[in-house]
Amino acid sequence: MLIQYRVRWWTHLVAGVVGLLILAPFAWMASTALMTTSQTLQVPPNIIPSPATLDGVREVFNRLPCFTLLWNTIIVSVGRVIGTLVICSMAAYALAIVKVPGEKAILIVILALIMVPSDIFIIPSYSVITSIRMTDTLVALALPSLFDVFLLYQFFRGVPRELIEAARMDGASHPRILATIVAPVARSGIISLAILTTLAEWKELLWPIVVNRSIEKMTLGPGLALLRGEYTTDWNVLMAAGLLAALPMIVIFLILQKRFIASFARSGLK
């Protein structure tokens, strides 16, 4: 039996106000990107560019190898997504389905690590990357971030045990059960993890600067940071670069938003 809730008018009002507050910084960034350098320095500042210009966008391509940075970001993001899904799927399967010894202790350690700020692991991660001679490579950008087990663990727990037992009685191996039963049932969780991993890599800033030195091995995040001057900053150029970097993620989210929202709604019902 479905229970229908009537949405009151103030709910729409609150949602509209919150939406405007969230969109305001993005609108300000887009407005600044269409200004000239002199317009960004006016006091009081202008909200609407007059006249609008694409000089900031052209200057971004003149100062940075944008296509190289974009290509590096795509390669690292795809590699990180594939590695994360493969490793985390196997780990979550072992914890949620196989029930390996020490499962609760492992989960406690995973939860404890989630609560620790990721910046703390930069020094040990750099030491490991240096010891295997992989600094200043694209592989080094994704390698320390391939482990995000807890989200898939929650989804794998929701797989009906009857399906697992039936597959075992038919003689199916664990890899086959994972690939043909668990993964399709938990498809929404896998899609959510892929989207979250892509977003995390797309906005990564500190780690690429630490592990890589040459701009040819950088991604968009640290590349945009190079546009900030030591004494002065052309804010229209910086905002134009930020807008160009954000557009691919906005398009991806708009395409996959139904799956993304539905997956988290299902996880809340389990």
Short mmCIF file of C-alpha atoms in Angstrom, two decimals:
data_model
loop_
_atom_site.label_atom_id
_atom_site.label_comp_id
_atom_site.label_asym_id
_atom_site.label_seq_id
_atom_site.Cartn_x
_atom_site.Cartn_y
_atom_site.Cartn_z
CA MET A 1 0.00 0.00 0.00
CA LEU A 2 1.45 3.33 -1.07
CA ILE A 3 1.11 6.29 1.27
CA GLN A 4 0.78 9.64 -0.48
CA TYR A 5 2.07 12.77 1.23
CA ARG A 6 0.79 16.21 0.31
CA VAL A 7 3.60 18.69 -0.20
CA ARG A 8 2.77 22.01 1.45
CA TRP A 9 3.53 25.41 -0.08
CA TRP A 10 6.25 26.27 2.41
CA THR A 11 8.16 23.15 1.35
CA HIS A 12 8.43 24.53 -2.17
CA LEU A 13 9.42 27.92 -0.74
CA VAL A 14 12.22 26.47 1.40
CA ALA A 15 13.45 24.29 -1.47
CA GLY A 16 13.49 27.32 -3.79
CA VAL A 17 15.43 29.47 -1.32
CA VAL A 18 17.97 26.71 -0.66
CA GLY A 19 18.32 26.13 -4.41
CA LEU A 20 19.02 29.82 -5.02
CA LEU A 21 21.62 29.87 -2.26
CA ILE A 22 23.36 26.86 -3.80
CA LEU A 23 23.28 28.32 -7.32
CA ALA A 24 24.37 31.83 -6.28
CA PRO A 25 28.15 31.10 -6.18
CA PHE A 26 27.97 29.35 -9.56
CA ALA A 27 26.06 32.31 -11.05
CA TRP A 28 28.65 34.70 -9.64
CA MET A 29 31.44 32.59 -11.17
CA ALA A 30 29.73 32.58 -14.57
CA SER A 31 29.17 36.34 -14.38
CA THR A 32 32.80 37.03 -13.45
CA ALA A 33 34.01 34.77 -16.25
CA LEU A 34 32.25 37.02 -18.77
CA MET A 35 33.82 40.22 -17.41
CA THR A 36 37.02 42.01 -18.32
CA THR A 37 39.84 42.28 -15.79
CA SER A 38 39.01 45.92 -15.09
CA GLN A 39 35.35 45.10 -14.41
CA THR A 40 36.31 42.52 -11.76
CA LEU A 41 38.28 45.19 -9.86
CA GLN A 42 35.49 47.77 -9.70
CA VAL A 43 34.17 48.89 -6.30
CA PRO A 44 31.33 48.27 -5.69
CA PRO A 45 31.52 45.11 -7.82
CA ASN A 46 29.23 44.61 -10.79
CA ILE A 47 26.88 41.65 -10.77
CA ILE A 48 26.12 41.66 -14.49
CA PRO A 49 29.01 42.02 -16.99
CA SER A 50 28.68 45.11 -19.15
CA PRO A 51 29.60 44.33 -21.84
CA ALA A 52 29.99 40.55 -21.70
CA THR A 53 33.21 39.24 -23.22
CA LEU A 54 34.98 35.92 -23.76
CA ASP A 55 38.46 37.37 -23.21
CA GLY A 56 38.81 35.36 -20.00
CA VAL A 57 38.06 32.10 -21.82
CA ARG A 58 40.57 32.86 -24.56
CA GLU A 59 43.20 33.77 -21.98
CA VAL A 60 42.71 30.41 -20.25
CA PHE A 61 43.70 28.57 -23.44
CA ASN A 62 46.65 30.92 -23.94
CA ARG A 63 48.07 30.36 -20.44
CA LEU A 64 47.36 26.66 -19.90
CA PRO A 65 47.53 23.46 -21.98
CA CYS A 66 43.82 22.94 -21.29
CA PHE A 67 43.33 19.97 -23.59
CA THR A 68 46.31 18.16 -22.03
CA LEU A 69 44.96 18.81 -18.53
CA LEU A 70 41.47 17.70 -19.57
CA TRP A 71 42.80 14.52 -21.21
CA ASN A 72 44.88 13.69 -18.13
CA THR A 73 41.84 14.21 -15.90
CA ILE A 74 39.70 11.93 -18.06
CA ILE A 75 42.35 9.18 -18.10
CA VAL A 76 42.94 9.34 -14.35
CA SER A 77 39.19 9.49 -13.61
CA VAL A 78 38.41 6.46 -15.79
CA GLY A 79 41.32 4.50 -14.33
CA ARG A 80 40.35 5.40 -10.78
CA VAL A 81 36.70 4.43 -11.39
CA ILE A 82 37.64 1.06 -12.92
CA GLY A 83 40.16 0.28 -10.19
CA THR A 84 37.80 1.36 -7.42
CA LEU A 85 34.88 -0.68 -8.74
CA VAL A 86 36.96 -3.83 -9.21
CA ILE A 87 38.78 -3.70 -5.87
CA CYS A 88 35.85 -2.46 -3.80
CA SER A 89 33.43 -4.95 -5.37
CA MET A 90 35.63 -7.86 -4.37
CA ALA A 91 36.25 -6.46 -0.88
CA ALA A 92 32.56 -5.68 -0.29
CA TYR A 93 31.61 -9.15 -1.56
CA ALA A 94 34.03 -10.75 0.88
CA LEU A 95 32.65 -8.74 3.80
CA ALA A 96 28.92 -8.80 2.98
CA ILE A 97 28.44 -12.18 1.26
CA VAL A 98 31.31 -14.50 2.16
CA LYS A 99 31.54 -13.21 5.76
CA VAL A 100 35.31 -13.48 6.14
CA PRO A 101 36.77 -13.95 9.64
CA GLY A 102 37.15 -10.67 11.51
CA GLU A 103 34.45 -8.98 9.44
CA LYS A 104 33.31 -6.69 12.26
CA ALA A 105 36.85 -5.65 13.13
CA ILE A 106 37.57 -4.85 9.49
CA LEU A 107 34.39 -2.74 9.24
CA ILE A 108 35.33 -0.84 12.40
CA VAL A 109 38.74 -0.05 10.89
CA ILE A 110 37.10 1.07 7.62
CA LEU A 111 34.67 3.36 9.45
CA ALA A 112 37.49 4.77 11.56
CA LEU A 113 39.50 5.56 8.43
CA ILE A 114 36.49 7.27 6.86
CA MET A 115 36.32 9.63 9.84
CA VAL A 116 39.99 10.61 9.48
CA PRO A 117 40.73 13.55 7.10
CA SER A 118 42.28 12.23 3.91
CA ASP A 119 45.06 14.85 3.99
CA ILE A 120 46.68 12.93 6.85
CA PHE A 121 47.53 10.08 4.45
CA ILE A 122 49.39 12.29 1.97
CA ILE A 123 52.85 11.80 3.52
CA PRO A 124 52.67 7.97 3.82
CA SER A 125 51.11 7.76 0.35
CA TYR A 126 53.92 9.88 -1.08
CA SER A 127 56.49 7.68 0.64
CA VAL A 128 54.97 4.56 -0.93
CA ILE A 129 54.76 6.15 -4.41
CA THR A 130 58.37 7.32 -4.13
CA SER A 131 59.59 3.89 -3.03
CA ILE A 132 58.10 2.25 -6.15
CA ARG A 133 59.46 5.07 -8.41
CA MET A 134 56.09 6.23 -9.73
CA THR A 135 56.23 9.95 -9.00
CA ASP A 136 55.36 12.32 -11.84
CA THR A 137 53.10 9.75 -13.52
CA LEU A 138 49.35 9.59 -14.11
CA VAL A 139 49.15 6.24 -12.30
CA ALA A 140 50.37 7.90 -9.10
CA LEU A 141 47.37 10.25 -9.15
CA ALA A 142 44.81 7.44 -8.87
CA LEU A 143 46.67 4.66 -7.06
CA PRO A 144 46.20 5.80 -3.41
CA SER A 145 42.46 6.43 -3.88
CA LEU A 146 41.18 3.07 -5.10
CA PHE A 147 39.61 1.98 -1.82
CA ASP A 148 36.04 2.98 -0.92
CA VAL A 149 34.42 -0.23 0.31
CA PHE A 150 31.70 0.87 2.70
CA LEU A 151 29.19 2.17 0.13
CA LEU A 152 29.19 -1.07 -1.87
CA TYR A 153 29.12 -3.08 1.35
CA GLN A 154 25.80 -1.45 2.23
CA PHE A 155 24.32 -2.32 -1.16
CA PHE A 156 25.69 -5.87 -1.22
CA ARG A 157 24.07 -6.54 2.15
CA GLY A 158 20.71 -5.95 0.49
CA VAL A 159 21.16 -8.75 -2.05
CA PRO A 160 18.67 -11.56 -1.20
CA ARG A 161 20.45 -14.47 0.41
CA GLU A 162 18.18 -16.90 -1.45
CA LEU A 163 19.81 -15.91 -4.76
CA ILE A 164 23.27 -16.50 -3.35
CA GLU A 165 22.37 -19.88 -1.89
CA ALA A 166 20.67 -21.01 -5.11
CA ALA A 167 23.76 -20.08 -7.12
CA ARG A 168 26.01 -21.96 -4.70
CA MET A 169 23.83 -25.06 -4.96
CA ASP A 170 24.19 -24.88 -8.74
CA GLY A 171 27.97 -24.89 -8.33
CA ALA A 172 28.64 -21.25 -9.20
CA SER A 173 32.00 -19.88 -8.08
CA HIS A 174 32.38 -16.67 -6.10
CA PRO A 175 33.59 -14.61 -9.10
CA ARG A 176 30.59 -15.82 -11.13
CA ILE A 177 28.16 -15.00 -8.31
CA LEU A 178 29.66 -11.53 -7.99
CA ALA A 179 29.55 -10.84 -11.73
CA THR A 180 26.15 -12.36 -12.60
CA ILE A 181 24.05 -11.92 -9.45
CA VAL A 182 25.42 -9.46 -6.90
CA ALA A 183 26.66 -6.78 -9.30
CA PRO A 184 23.42 -6.58 -11.36
CA VAL A 185 21.26 -6.45 -8.21
CA ALA A 186 23.46 -3.72 -6.70
CA ARG A 187 23.79 -1.86 -10.00
CA SER A 188 22.51 1.43 -8.56
CA GLY A 189 25.16 1.36 -5.84
CA ILE A 190 27.90 0.68 -8.38
CA ILE A 191 26.71 3.61 -10.51
CA SER A 192 26.65 5.87 -7.44
CA LEU A 193 30.19 4.87 -6.47
CA ALA A 194 31.37 5.52 -10.04
CA ILE A 195 29.83 9.00 -10.05
CA LEU A 196 31.21 9.89 -6.60
CA THR A 197 34.67 8.62 -7.58
CA THR A 198 34.64 10.67 -10.77
CA LEU A 199 33.59 13.81 -8.89
CA ALA A 200 36.28 13.24 -6.26
CA GLU A 201 39.00 12.87 -8.88
CA TRP A 202 37.74 15.80 -10.93
CA LYS A 203 38.11 18.22 -8.01
CA GLU A 204 41.33 16.74 -6.59
CA LEU A 205 43.86 19.49 -5.88
CA LEU A 206 46.45 18.78 -3.19
CA TRP A 207 47.61 15.25 -4.06
CA PRO A 208 48.50 15.95 -7.75
CA ILE A 209 50.58 18.95 -6.68
CA VAL A 210 52.47 16.84 -4.13
CA VAL A 211 53.22 13.78 -6.28
CA ASN A 212 53.70 15.35 -9.74
CA ARG A 213 55.95 18.21 -10.82
CA SER A 214 55.51 18.74 -14.55
CA ILE A 215 52.36 20.40 -15.87
CA GLU A 216 52.12 17.70 -18.57
CA LYS A 217 51.25 15.22 -15.78
CA MET A 218 48.79 17.49 -13.98
CA THR A 219 45.00 17.38 -13.94
CA LEU A 220 42.50 20.24 -14.09
CA GLY A 221 42.48 21.03 -10.35
CA PRO A 222 46.16 21.91 -9.89
CA GLY A 223 46.23 23.33 -13.42
CA LEU A 224 43.63 25.92 -12.44
CA ALA A 225 45.62 26.74 -9.31
CA LEU A 226 48.49 27.89 -11.55
CA LEU A 227 46.32 30.78 -12.74
CA ARG A 228 46.56 32.45 -9.33
CA GLY A 229 49.33 35.02 -9.32
CA GLU A 230 51.71 35.70 -6.45
CA TYR A 231 50.64 39.32 -6.11
CA THR A 232 47.63 39.80 -8.40
CA THR A 233 45.08 37.45 -9.94
CA ASP A 234 42.99 37.91 -13.06
CA TRP A 235 39.72 36.75 -11.56
CA ASN A 236 37.87 36.66 -14.85
CA VAL A 237 40.45 34.20 -16.22
CA LEU A 238 40.36 32.07 -13.07
CA MET A 239 36.55 31.97 -13.00
CA ALA A 240 36.42 31.15 -16.72
CA ALA A 241 38.77 28.22 -16.12
CA GLY A 242 36.65 27.04 -13.20
CA LEU A 243 33.51 27.25 -15.32
CA LEU A 244 35.09 25.24 -18.13
CA ALA A 245 36.29 22.61 -15.66
CA ALA A 246 32.86 22.31 -14.01
CA LEU A 247 30.81 21.96 -17.20
CA PRO A 248 31.65 18.27 -17.94
CA MET A 249 30.63 17.22 -14.42
CA ILE A 250 27.41 19.21 -14.63
CA VAL A 251 26.52 17.50 -17.90
CA ILE A 252 27.31 14.04 -16.48
CA PHE A 253 25.21 14.70 -13.38
CA LEU A 254 22.25 15.99 -15.42
CA ILE A 255 22.36 12.85 -17.56
CA LEU A 256 22.63 10.43 -14.62
CA GLN A 257 20.78 12.34 -11.91
CA LYS A 258 17.77 10.00 -11.86
CA ARG A 259 19.95 6.95 -11.26
CA PHE A 260 22.07 8.84 -8.78
CA ILE A 261 19.13 10.03 -6.66
CA ALA A 262 17.29 6.71 -6.93
CA SER A 263 20.31 4.75 -5.74
CA PHE A 264 20.66 6.79 -2.57
CA ALA A 265 16.92 6.63 -1.99
CA ARG A 266 17.10 2.84 -2.13
CA SER A 267 20.08 2.78 0.23
CA GLY A 268 18.06 4.77 2.74
CA LEU A 269 15.22 2.23 2.60
CA LYS A 270 17.42 -0.78 3.36
#
